[in-house]
PDB file of C-alpha atoms and ligand atoms in Angstrom:
ATOM      1  CA  MET A   1      77.202  93.944 116.634  1.00  0.00           C
ATOM      2  CA  LYS A   2      77.077  92.621 112.919  1.00  0.00           C
ATOM      3  CA  LYS A   3      78.733  94.748 110.354  1.00  0.00           C
ATOM      4  CA  LYS A   4      76.540  96.882 108.107  1.00  0.00           C
ATOM      5  CA  TRP A   5      77.295  97.085 104.479  1.00  0.00           C
ATOM      6  CA  LEU A   6      76.098  98.885 101.225  1.00  0.00           C
ATOM      7  CA  PHE A   7      77.038  97.527  97.963  1.00  0.00           C
ATOM      8  CA  ALA A   8      76.771  99.103  94.726  1.00  0.00           C
ATOM      9  CA  ASN A   9      76.229  96.502  91.972  1.00  0.00           C
ATOM     10  CA  TRP A  10      76.816  98.675  88.814  1.00  0.00           C
ATOM     11  CA  LYS A  11      76.173  95.572  86.661  1.00  0.00           C
ATOM     12  CA  MET A  12      77.035  96.012  82.900  1.00  0.00           C
ATOM     13  CA  ASN A  13      76.853  99.814  83.139  1.00  0.00           C
ATOM     14  CA  GLY A  14      79.311 102.707  83.122  1.00  0.00           C
ATOM     15  CA  SER A  15      82.292 104.171  81.191  1.00  0.00           C
ATOM     16  CA  LEU A  16      85.467 105.825  82.345  1.00  0.00           C
ATOM     17  CA  LEU A  17      83.751 109.282  82.276  1.00  0.00           C
ATOM     18  CA  ALA A  18      80.603 108.164  83.815  1.00  0.00           C
ATOM     19  CA  ASN A  19      82.267 106.166  86.650  1.00  0.00           C
ATOM     20  CA  GLN A  20      84.526 109.090  87.622  1.00  0.00           C
ATOM     21  CA  ALA A  21      81.524 111.558  87.672  1.00  0.00           C
ATOM     22  CA  LEU A  22      79.393 109.147  89.690  1.00  0.00           C
ATOM     23  CA  LEU A  23      82.058 108.449  92.275  1.00  0.00           C
ATOM     24  CA  GLU A  24      82.839 112.381  92.465  1.00  0.00           C
ATOM     25  CA  SER A  25      79.254 113.023  93.108  1.00  0.00           C
ATOM     26  CA  LEU A  26      78.886 110.226  95.628  1.00  0.00           C
ATOM     27  CA  MET A  27      81.870 111.217  97.651  1.00  0.00           C
ATOM     28  CA  ALA A  28      80.574 114.690  97.983  1.00  0.00           C
ATOM     29  CA  ALA A  29      76.985 113.648  98.828  1.00  0.00           C
ATOM     30  CA  ALA A  30      77.682 110.726 101.337  1.00  0.00           C
ATOM     31  CA  PRO A  31      80.559 111.113 103.522  1.00  0.00           C
ATOM     32  CA  LEU A  32      81.543 107.685 104.916  1.00  0.00           C
ATOM     33  CA  ASP A  33      80.767 106.831 108.444  1.00  0.00           C
ATOM     34  CA  ALA A  34      82.629 104.030 110.170  1.00  0.00           C
ATOM     35  CA  ARG A  35      79.213 102.461 111.122  1.00  0.00           C
ATOM     36  CA  ALA A  36      78.392 101.207 107.707  1.00  0.00           C
ATOM     37  CA  SER A  37      80.762 100.131 104.869  1.00  0.00           C
ATOM     38  CA  MET A  38      80.256 101.207 101.196  1.00  0.00           C
ATOM     39  CA  VAL A  39      81.496  98.868  98.442  1.00  0.00           C
ATOM     40  CA  ILE A  40      81.526  99.786  94.715  1.00  0.00           C
ATOM     41  CA  CYS A  41      81.290  96.848  92.350  1.00  0.00           C
ATOM     42  CA  PRO A  42      82.009  97.904  88.714  1.00  0.00           C
ATOM     43  CA  SER A  43      82.344  95.898  85.779  1.00  0.00           C
ATOM     44  CA  PHE A  44      85.847  93.939  85.640  1.00  0.00           C
ATOM     45  CA  VAL A  45      87.428  96.378  83.118  1.00  0.00           C
ATOM     46  CA  TYR A  46      86.760  99.386  85.556  1.00  0.00           C
ATOM     47  CA  LEU A  47      88.159  97.736  88.805  1.00  0.00           C
ATOM     48  CA  PRO A  48      91.489  99.344  88.433  1.00  0.00           C
ATOM     49  CA  GLN A  49      89.971 102.631  87.693  1.00  0.00           C
ATOM     50  CA  VAL A  50      87.662 102.425  90.582  1.00  0.00           C
ATOM     51  CA  ALA A  51      90.570 101.167  92.854  1.00  0.00           C
ATOM     52  CA  GLN A  52      92.638 104.395  91.857  1.00  0.00           C
ATOM     53  CA  LEU A  53      89.719 106.784  92.426  1.00  0.00           C
ATOM     54  CA  THR A  54      88.698 105.406  95.783  1.00  0.00           C
ATOM     55  CA  LYS A  55      92.498 104.752  96.881  1.00  0.00           C
ATOM     56  CA  ASN A  56      92.409 107.315  99.598  1.00  0.00           C
ATOM     57  CA  THR A  57      88.960 106.818 100.796  1.00  0.00           C
ATOM     58  CA  ALA A  58      87.000 104.317 102.916  1.00  0.00           C
ATOM     59  CA  MET A  59      85.105 102.930 100.096  1.00  0.00           C
ATOM     60  CA  GLY A  60      85.725  99.192  99.339  1.00  0.00           C
ATOM     61  CA  LEU A  61      86.036  97.612  95.915  1.00  0.00           C
ATOM     62  CA  GLY A  62      84.174  94.560  94.735  1.00  0.00           C
ATOM     63  CA  ALA A  63      83.861  92.336  91.626  1.00  0.00           C
ATOM     64  CA  GLN A  64      80.587  90.969  90.257  1.00  0.00           C
ATOM     65  CA  ASN A  65      81.973  87.485  89.618  1.00  0.00           C
ATOM     66  CA  VAL A  66      85.108  85.433  90.068  1.00  0.00           C
ATOM     67  CA  SER A  67      86.545  82.225  88.529  1.00  0.00           C
ATOM     68  CA  GLU A  68      86.518  78.950  90.497  1.00  0.00           C
ATOM     69  CA  HIS A  69      89.761  78.288  88.827  1.00  0.00           C
ATOM     70  CA  GLY A  70      93.270  79.381  90.041  1.00  0.00           C
ATOM     71  CA  GLN A  71      94.821  80.073  86.663  1.00  0.00           C
ATOM     72  CA  GLY A  72      95.279  78.681  83.155  1.00  0.00           C
ATOM     73  CA  ALA A  73      93.331  77.966  79.960  1.00  0.00           C
ATOM     74  CA  TYR A  74      89.874  79.509  80.896  1.00  0.00           C
ATOM     75  CA  THR A  75      89.323  82.146  78.361  1.00  0.00           C
ATOM     76  CA  GLY A  76      87.318  85.004  79.320  1.00  0.00           C
ATOM     77  CA  GLU A  77      87.550  84.388  83.240  1.00  0.00           C
ATOM     78  CA  CYS A  78      89.196  86.180  85.949  1.00  0.00           C
ATOM     79  CA  SER A  79      90.777  84.598  88.988  1.00  0.00           C
ATOM     80  CA  ALA A  80      90.471  85.607  92.739  1.00  0.00           C
ATOM     81  CA  SER A  81      94.252  86.337  92.808  1.00  0.00           C
ATOM     82  CA  MET A  82      93.903  88.613  89.773  1.00  0.00           C
ATOM     83  CA  LEU A  83      91.169  90.524  91.676  1.00  0.00           C
ATOM     84  CA  LYS A  84      93.201  90.670  94.833  1.00  0.00           C
ATOM     85  CA  ASP A  85      96.242  91.944  92.547  1.00  0.00           C
ATOM     86  CA  VAL A  86      94.303  94.944  91.486  1.00  0.00           C
ATOM     87  CA  GLY A  87      93.072  95.742  94.842  1.00  0.00           C
ATOM     88  CA  VAL A  88      89.557  94.058  94.980  1.00  0.00           C
ATOM     89  CA  GLN A  89      88.468  92.950  98.514  1.00  0.00           C
ATOM     90  CA  PHE A  90      84.995  91.504  97.779  1.00  0.00           C
ATOM     91  CA  ALA A  91      83.424  89.327  95.086  1.00  0.00           C
ATOM     92  CA  ILE A  92      79.574  88.867  94.511  1.00  0.00           C
ATOM     93  CA  ILE A  93      78.966  85.519  93.880  1.00  0.00           C
ATOM     94  CA  GLY A  94      75.777  83.706  92.605  1.00  0.00           C
ATOM     95  CA  HIS A  95      73.908  86.887  91.479  1.00  0.00           C
ATOM     96  CA  SER A  96      70.615  85.908  90.266  1.00  0.00           C
ATOM     97  CA  GLU A  97      71.394  87.369  86.902  1.00  0.00           C
ATOM     98  CA  ARG A  98      74.422  84.860  86.625  1.00  0.00           C
ATOM     99  CA  ARG A  99      72.358  82.047  87.923  1.00  0.00           C
ATOM    100  CA  ALA A 100      69.749  82.754  85.233  1.00  0.00           C
ATOM    101  CA  TYR A 101      71.718  83.755  82.165  1.00  0.00           C
ATOM    102  CA  GLN A 102      75.088  81.945  82.805  1.00  0.00           C
ATOM    103  CA  ASN A 103      73.316  78.958  84.451  1.00  0.00           C
ATOM    104  CA  GLU A 104      75.500  78.981  87.409  1.00  0.00           C
ATOM    105  CA  GLU A 105      74.554  76.259  89.783  1.00  0.00           C
ATOM    106  CA  ASN A 106      75.096  75.836  93.593  1.00  0.00           C
ATOM    107  CA  ALA A 107      77.979  73.373  93.202  1.00  0.00           C
ATOM    108  CA  LEU A 108      79.853  75.814  90.973  1.00  0.00           C
ATOM    109  CA  LEU A 109      79.065  78.800  93.206  1.00  0.00           C
ATOM    110  CA  ALA A 110      80.490  76.878  96.361  1.00  0.00           C
ATOM    111  CA  ALA A 111      83.632  76.361  94.462  1.00  0.00           C
ATOM    112  CA  LYS A 112      83.753  80.124  93.557  1.00  0.00           C
ATOM    113  CA  VAL A 113      83.199  81.215  97.296  1.00  0.00           C
ATOM    114  CA  ASP A 114      86.069  78.674  98.177  1.00  0.00           C
ATOM    115  CA  ALA A 115      88.401  80.303  95.489  1.00  0.00           C
ATOM    116  CA  ALA A 116      87.618  83.703  96.586  1.00  0.00           C
ATOM    117  CA  VAL A 117      88.015  83.154 100.291  1.00  0.00           C
ATOM    118  CA  LYS A 118      91.213  81.169  99.885  1.00  0.00           C
ATOM    119  CA  ASN A 119      92.546  84.258  98.004  1.00  0.00           C
ATOM    120  CA  GLY A 120      91.563  86.667 100.792  1.00  0.00           C
ATOM    121  CA  LEU A 121      88.586  88.020  99.358  1.00  0.00           C
ATOM    122  CA  THR A 122      85.189  88.320 101.257  1.00  0.00           C
ATOM    123  CA  ALA A 123      82.491  86.312  99.163  1.00  0.00           C
ATOM    124  CA  VAL A 124      79.080  88.008  98.989  1.00  0.00           C
ATOM    125  CA  LEU A 125      76.846  85.257  98.187  1.00  0.00           C
ATOM    126  CA  CYS A 126      73.534  85.950  96.590  1.00  0.00           C
ATOM    127  CA  VAL A 127      70.580  83.559  97.328  1.00  0.00           C
ATOM    128  CA  GLY A 128      66.929  83.867  96.685  1.00  0.00           C
ATOM    129  CA  GLU A 129      63.819  82.243  95.271  1.00  0.00           C
ATOM    130  CA  THR A 130      61.979  82.809  91.917  1.00  0.00           C
ATOM    131  CA  LEU A 131      58.244  83.777  92.056  1.00  0.00           C
ATOM    132  CA  GLU A 132      57.294  80.352  90.949  1.00  0.00           C
ATOM    133  CA  GLU A 133      59.387  79.000  93.734  1.00  0.00           C
ATOM    134  CA  ARG A 134      57.700  81.086  96.274  1.00  0.00           C
ATOM    135  CA  ASP A 135      54.220  80.651  95.078  1.00  0.00           C
ATOM    136  CA  SER A 136      54.580  76.823  95.102  1.00  0.00           C
ATOM    137  CA  GLY A 137      55.829  76.885  98.716  1.00  0.00           C
ATOM    138  CA  LYS A 138      59.651  75.930  97.732  1.00  0.00           C
ATOM    139  CA  MET A 139      61.254  79.066  98.910  1.00  0.00           C
ATOM    140  CA  GLN A 140      62.754  77.454 102.043  1.00  0.00           C
ATOM    141  CA  ALA A 141      64.012  74.430 100.345  1.00  0.00           C
ATOM    142  CA  VAL A 142      65.638  76.618  97.612  1.00  0.00           C
ATOM    143  CA  LEU A 143      67.284  78.753 100.144  1.00  0.00           C
ATOM    144  CA  ILE A 144      68.388  75.805 102.054  1.00  0.00           C
ATOM    145  CA  ALA A 145      70.017  74.165  99.002  1.00  0.00           C
ATOM    146  CA  GLN A 146      71.696  77.532  98.265  1.00  0.00           C
ATOM    147  CA  ILE A 147      73.345  77.840 101.566  1.00  0.00           C
ATOM    148  CA  ASP A 148      74.092  74.032 102.090  1.00  0.00           C
ATOM    149  CA  ALA A 149      76.130  73.875  98.933  1.00  0.00           C
ATOM    150  CA  VAL A 150      78.370  76.680 100.283  1.00  0.00           C
ATOM    151  CA  LEU A 151      78.621  75.620 103.930  1.00  0.00           C
ATOM    152  CA  ALA A 152      78.722  71.865 103.754  1.00  0.00           C
ATOM    153  CA  GLY A 153      82.137  70.667 105.032  1.00  0.00           C
ATOM    154  CA  LYS A 154      83.490  74.233 105.011  1.00  0.00           C
ATOM    155  CA  THR A 155      84.008  76.634 107.924  1.00  0.00           C
ATOM    156  CA  TYR A 156      83.888  80.456 107.092  1.00  0.00           C
ATOM    157  CA  SER A 157      84.077  83.541 109.204  1.00  0.00           C
ATOM    158  CA  ALA A 158      81.851  86.494 109.026  1.00  0.00           C
ATOM    159  CA  ASP A 159      84.889  88.476 107.572  1.00  0.00           C
ATOM    160  CA  GLN A 160      84.934  85.930 104.762  1.00  0.00           C
ATOM    161  CA  LEU A 161      81.336  85.293 103.912  1.00  0.00           C
ATOM    162  CA  VAL A 162      78.414  87.730 103.552  1.00  0.00           C
ATOM    163  CA  ILE A 163      75.052  86.618 102.478  1.00  0.00           C
ATOM    164  CA  ALA A 164      72.554  88.787 100.271  1.00  0.00           C
ATOM    165  CA  TYR A 165      68.974  87.691 100.180  1.00  0.00           C
ATOM    166  CA  GLU A 166      67.645  88.833  96.839  1.00  0.00           C
ATOM    167  CA  PRO A 167      64.407  87.332  95.859  1.00  0.00           C
ATOM    168  CA  ARG A 168      64.668  86.977  92.074  1.00  0.00           C
ATOM    169  CA  TRP A 169      61.548  88.412  91.352  1.00  0.00           C
ATOM    170  CA  ALA A 170      62.273  91.731  93.063  1.00  0.00           C
ATOM    171  CA  ILE A 171      65.600  92.436  91.195  1.00  0.00           C
ATOM    172  CA  GLY A 172      65.478  95.252  88.742  1.00  0.00           C
ATOM    173  CA  THR A 173      61.618  94.932  88.698  1.00  0.00           C
ATOM    174  CA  GLY A 174      60.707  97.956  90.750  1.00  0.00           C
ATOM    175  CA  VAL A 175      58.802  95.547  93.190  1.00  0.00           C
ATOM    176  CA  SER A 176      60.608  95.160  96.543  1.00  0.00           C
ATOM    177  CA  ALA A 177      59.702  92.368  98.781  1.00  0.00           C
ATOM    178  CA  THR A 178      57.429  93.274 101.766  1.00  0.00           C
ATOM    179  CA  SER A 179      58.916  93.940 105.286  1.00  0.00           C
ATOM    180  CA  GLU A 180      57.372  90.726 106.381  1.00  0.00           C
ATOM    181  CA  MET A 181      58.800  88.699 103.485  1.00  0.00           C
ATOM    182  CA  ILE A 182      62.176  90.074 104.075  1.00  0.00           C
ATOM    183  CA  GLN A 183      62.385  89.708 107.785  1.00  0.00           C
ATOM    184  CA  ALA A 184      61.020  86.159 107.540  1.00  0.00           C
ATOM    185  CA  ALA A 185      63.632  85.188 105.056  1.00  0.00           C
ATOM    186  CA  HIS A 186      66.479  86.678 106.741  1.00  0.00           C
ATOM    187  CA  VAL A 187      65.483  84.946 110.198  1.00  0.00           C
ATOM    188  CA  PHE A 188      65.029  81.801 108.181  1.00  0.00           C
ATOM    189  CA  LEU A 189      68.646  82.144 106.554  1.00  0.00           C
ATOM    190  CA  ARG A 190      70.175  82.875 109.882  1.00  0.00           C
ATOM    191  CA  GLU A 191      68.561  79.897 111.635  1.00  0.00           C
ATOM    192  CA  HIS A 192      69.616  77.578 108.885  1.00  0.00           C
ATOM    193  CA  ILE A 193      73.146  78.753 108.875  1.00  0.00           C
ATOM    194  CA  ALA A 194      73.082  78.020 112.600  1.00  0.00           C
ATOM    195  CA  THR A 195      72.497  74.449 111.720  1.00  0.00           C
ATOM    196  CA  HIS A 196      75.940  74.468 110.186  1.00  0.00           C
ATOM    197  CA  ASP A 197      77.779  76.849 112.506  1.00  0.00           C
ATOM    198  CA  THR A 198      76.253  78.753 115.394  1.00  0.00           C
ATOM    199  CA  SER A 199      79.076  81.336 115.702  1.00  0.00           C
ATOM    200  CA  LEU A 200      78.850  82.187 112.013  1.00  0.00           C
ATOM    201  CA  ALA A 201      75.210  82.563 112.216  1.00  0.00           C
ATOM    202  CA  GLU A 202      75.598  85.114 115.092  1.00  0.00           C
ATOM    203  CA  ARG A 203      77.917  87.306 113.282  1.00  0.00           C
ATOM    204  CA  ILE A 204      77.329  86.926 109.599  1.00  0.00           C
ATOM    205  CA  SER A 205      75.779  89.910 107.931  1.00  0.00           C
ATOM    206  CA  ILE A 206      72.711  89.271 105.826  1.00  0.00           C
ATOM    207  CA  LEU A 207      71.862  91.938 103.233  1.00  0.00           C
ATOM    208  CA  TYR A 208      68.775  92.562 101.324  1.00  0.00           C
ATOM    209  CA  GLY A 209      68.712  93.211  97.667  1.00  0.00           C
ATOM    210  CA  GLY A 210      65.953  93.798  95.068  1.00  0.00           C
ATOM    211  CA  SER A 211      64.443  97.145  94.170  1.00  0.00           C
ATOM    212  CA  VAL A 212      65.950  99.121  97.135  1.00  0.00           C
ATOM    213  CA  LYS A 213      65.446 102.782  96.568  1.00  0.00           C
ATOM    214  CA  ALA A 214      65.897 105.898  98.632  1.00  0.00           C
ATOM    215  CA  SER A 215      62.041 105.887  99.251  1.00  0.00           C
ATOM    216  CA  ASN A 216      61.889 102.431 100.808  1.00  0.00           C
ATOM    217  CA  ALA A 217      65.362 101.878 102.210  1.00  0.00           C
ATOM    218  CA  ALA A 218      64.789 103.299 105.725  1.00  0.00           C
ATOM    219  CA  GLY A 219      61.909 100.661 106.226  1.00  0.00           C
ATOM    220  CA  ILE A 220      63.960  97.770 105.009  1.00  0.00           C
ATOM    221  CA  PHE A 221      67.016  98.653 106.985  1.00  0.00           C
ATOM    222  CA  ALA A 222      65.035  99.110 110.284  1.00  0.00           C
ATOM    223  CA  LEU A 223      64.244  95.526 110.199  1.00  0.00           C
ATOM    224  CA  ALA A 224      65.955  93.570 112.860  1.00  0.00           C
ATOM    225  CA  ASP A 225      67.792  90.937 110.914  1.00  0.00           C
ATOM    226  CA  VAL A 226      68.645  93.301 107.752  1.00  0.00           C
ATOM    227  CA  ASP A 227      72.500  94.168 107.836  1.00  0.00           C
ATOM    228  CA  GLY A 228      72.527  96.431 104.790  1.00  0.00           C
ATOM    229  CA  GLY A 229      71.819  96.147 101.069  1.00  0.00           C
ATOM    230  CA  LEU A 230      72.853  95.073  97.735  1.00  0.00           C
ATOM    231  CA  ILE A 231      71.799  97.708  95.269  1.00  0.00           C
ATOM    232  CA  GLY A 232      71.497  97.511  91.571  1.00  0.00           C
ATOM    233  CA  GLY A 233      69.745 100.257  89.557  1.00  0.00           C
ATOM    234  CA  ALA A 234      69.639 102.974  92.449  1.00  0.00           C
ATOM    235  CA  SER A 235      73.376 102.693  92.786  1.00  0.00           C
ATOM    236  CA  LEU A 236      73.846 104.340  89.463  1.00  0.00           C
ATOM    237  CA  ASP A 237      72.412 107.570  90.748  1.00  0.00           C
ATOM    238  CA  ALA A 238      74.663 109.302  93.335  1.00  0.00           C
ATOM    239  CA  ALA A 239      71.570 111.054  94.945  1.00  0.00           C
ATOM    240  CA  GLU A 240      69.579 107.976  95.318  1.00  0.00           C
ATOM    241  CA  PHE A 241      72.549 106.083  96.403  1.00  0.00           C
ATOM    242  CA  SER A 242      73.766 108.432  99.122  1.00  0.00           C
ATOM    243  CA  ALA A 243      70.178 108.803 100.320  1.00  0.00           C
ATOM    244  CA  ILE A 244      70.145 104.907 100.843  1.00  0.00           C
ATOM    245  CA  TYR A 245      73.471 105.006 102.601  1.00  0.00           C
ATOM    246  CA  LYS A 246      72.106 107.752 105.076  1.00  0.00           C
ATOM    247  CA  ALA A 247      69.016 105.479 105.479  1.00  0.00           C
ATOM    248  CA  LEU A 248      71.266 102.567 106.491  1.00  0.00           C
ATOM    249  CA  LEU A 249      72.946 104.843 109.150  1.00  0.00           C
ATOM    250  CA  ASN A 250      69.955 106.056 110.471  1.00  0.00           C
ATOM    251  CA  PRO A 251      66.947 103.829 109.521  1.00  0.00           C
ATOM    252  CA  ALA A 252      64.598 105.281 112.074  1.00  0.00           C
ATOM    253  CA  GLY A 253      64.783 108.465 110.082  1.00  0.00           C
TER     254      GLY A 253
HETATM  255  P1  PGA B 301      68.096  96.304  91.722  1.00  0.00           P
HETATM  256  O1  PGA B 301      69.238  95.160  91.731  1.00  0.00           O
HETATM  257  O2  PGA B 301      68.451  97.068  92.977  1.00  0.00           O
HETATM  258  O3  PGA B 301      68.334  96.967  90.484  1.00  0.00           O
HETATM  259  O4  PGA B 301      66.945  95.481  91.923  1.00  0.00           O
HETATM  260  C1  PGA B 301      69.633  94.501  92.871  1.00  0.00           C
HETATM  261  C2  PGA B 301      70.750  93.586  92.345  1.00  0.00           C
HETATM  262  O5  PGA B 301      70.776  93.045  91.524  1.00  0.00           O
HETATM  263  O6  PGA B 301      71.644  93.202  93.326  1.00  0.00           O
END
């Protein structure tokens, strides 16, 4: 059995007050179940707050980025060991917004995955194509390059690396990929990972992200090769997010 995950990517949203209210509503609305893990990924400054508020719960804590460097003169950066120090267990790496706005490239992201894993974090690597790449038949080549950069010459376990397939055109747009597109991409990713490491391919969790909401979650999570979700906008609403979590536990309804 592959692990099932639901990640809340809060992006650059929240405040001390709003985070506390959201977490309290979420805990009341969605009692956690051992069959699926929930991980909250707030902005860096709120990691200690969320660590404190989730301390005696089964909720995990993730960062939205991590530096590829260990320490030193890298103004504005945050290292994997610092994240570990404040109780973080996961790091989202290569989110499409960082690929797009911070120009993060595959080689850099491979270094970030390496730094995260070396410091005991689980790396959540986001991969996905733009609409232009999909329409011009380049989707598979793009996914291959994104995966190869990270796996070439490295061995990771399914506890160290999780993949999130997030077609870039589906993020924050309200337009989710169709079930056929999602299933096909997840199968393709798993088969390609197997060309590097068959044991990892069998065990690794591949999540879907991109306009998942309460209304489409069950259909997406019922797909054979989808092991959970990375949720942006809908993770900021306790009722929506708890409904998505329940759909992950019970996708058939
Ligand atoms: P969205 O974002 O759910 O708002 O589309 C997903 C993501 O950014 O991971």
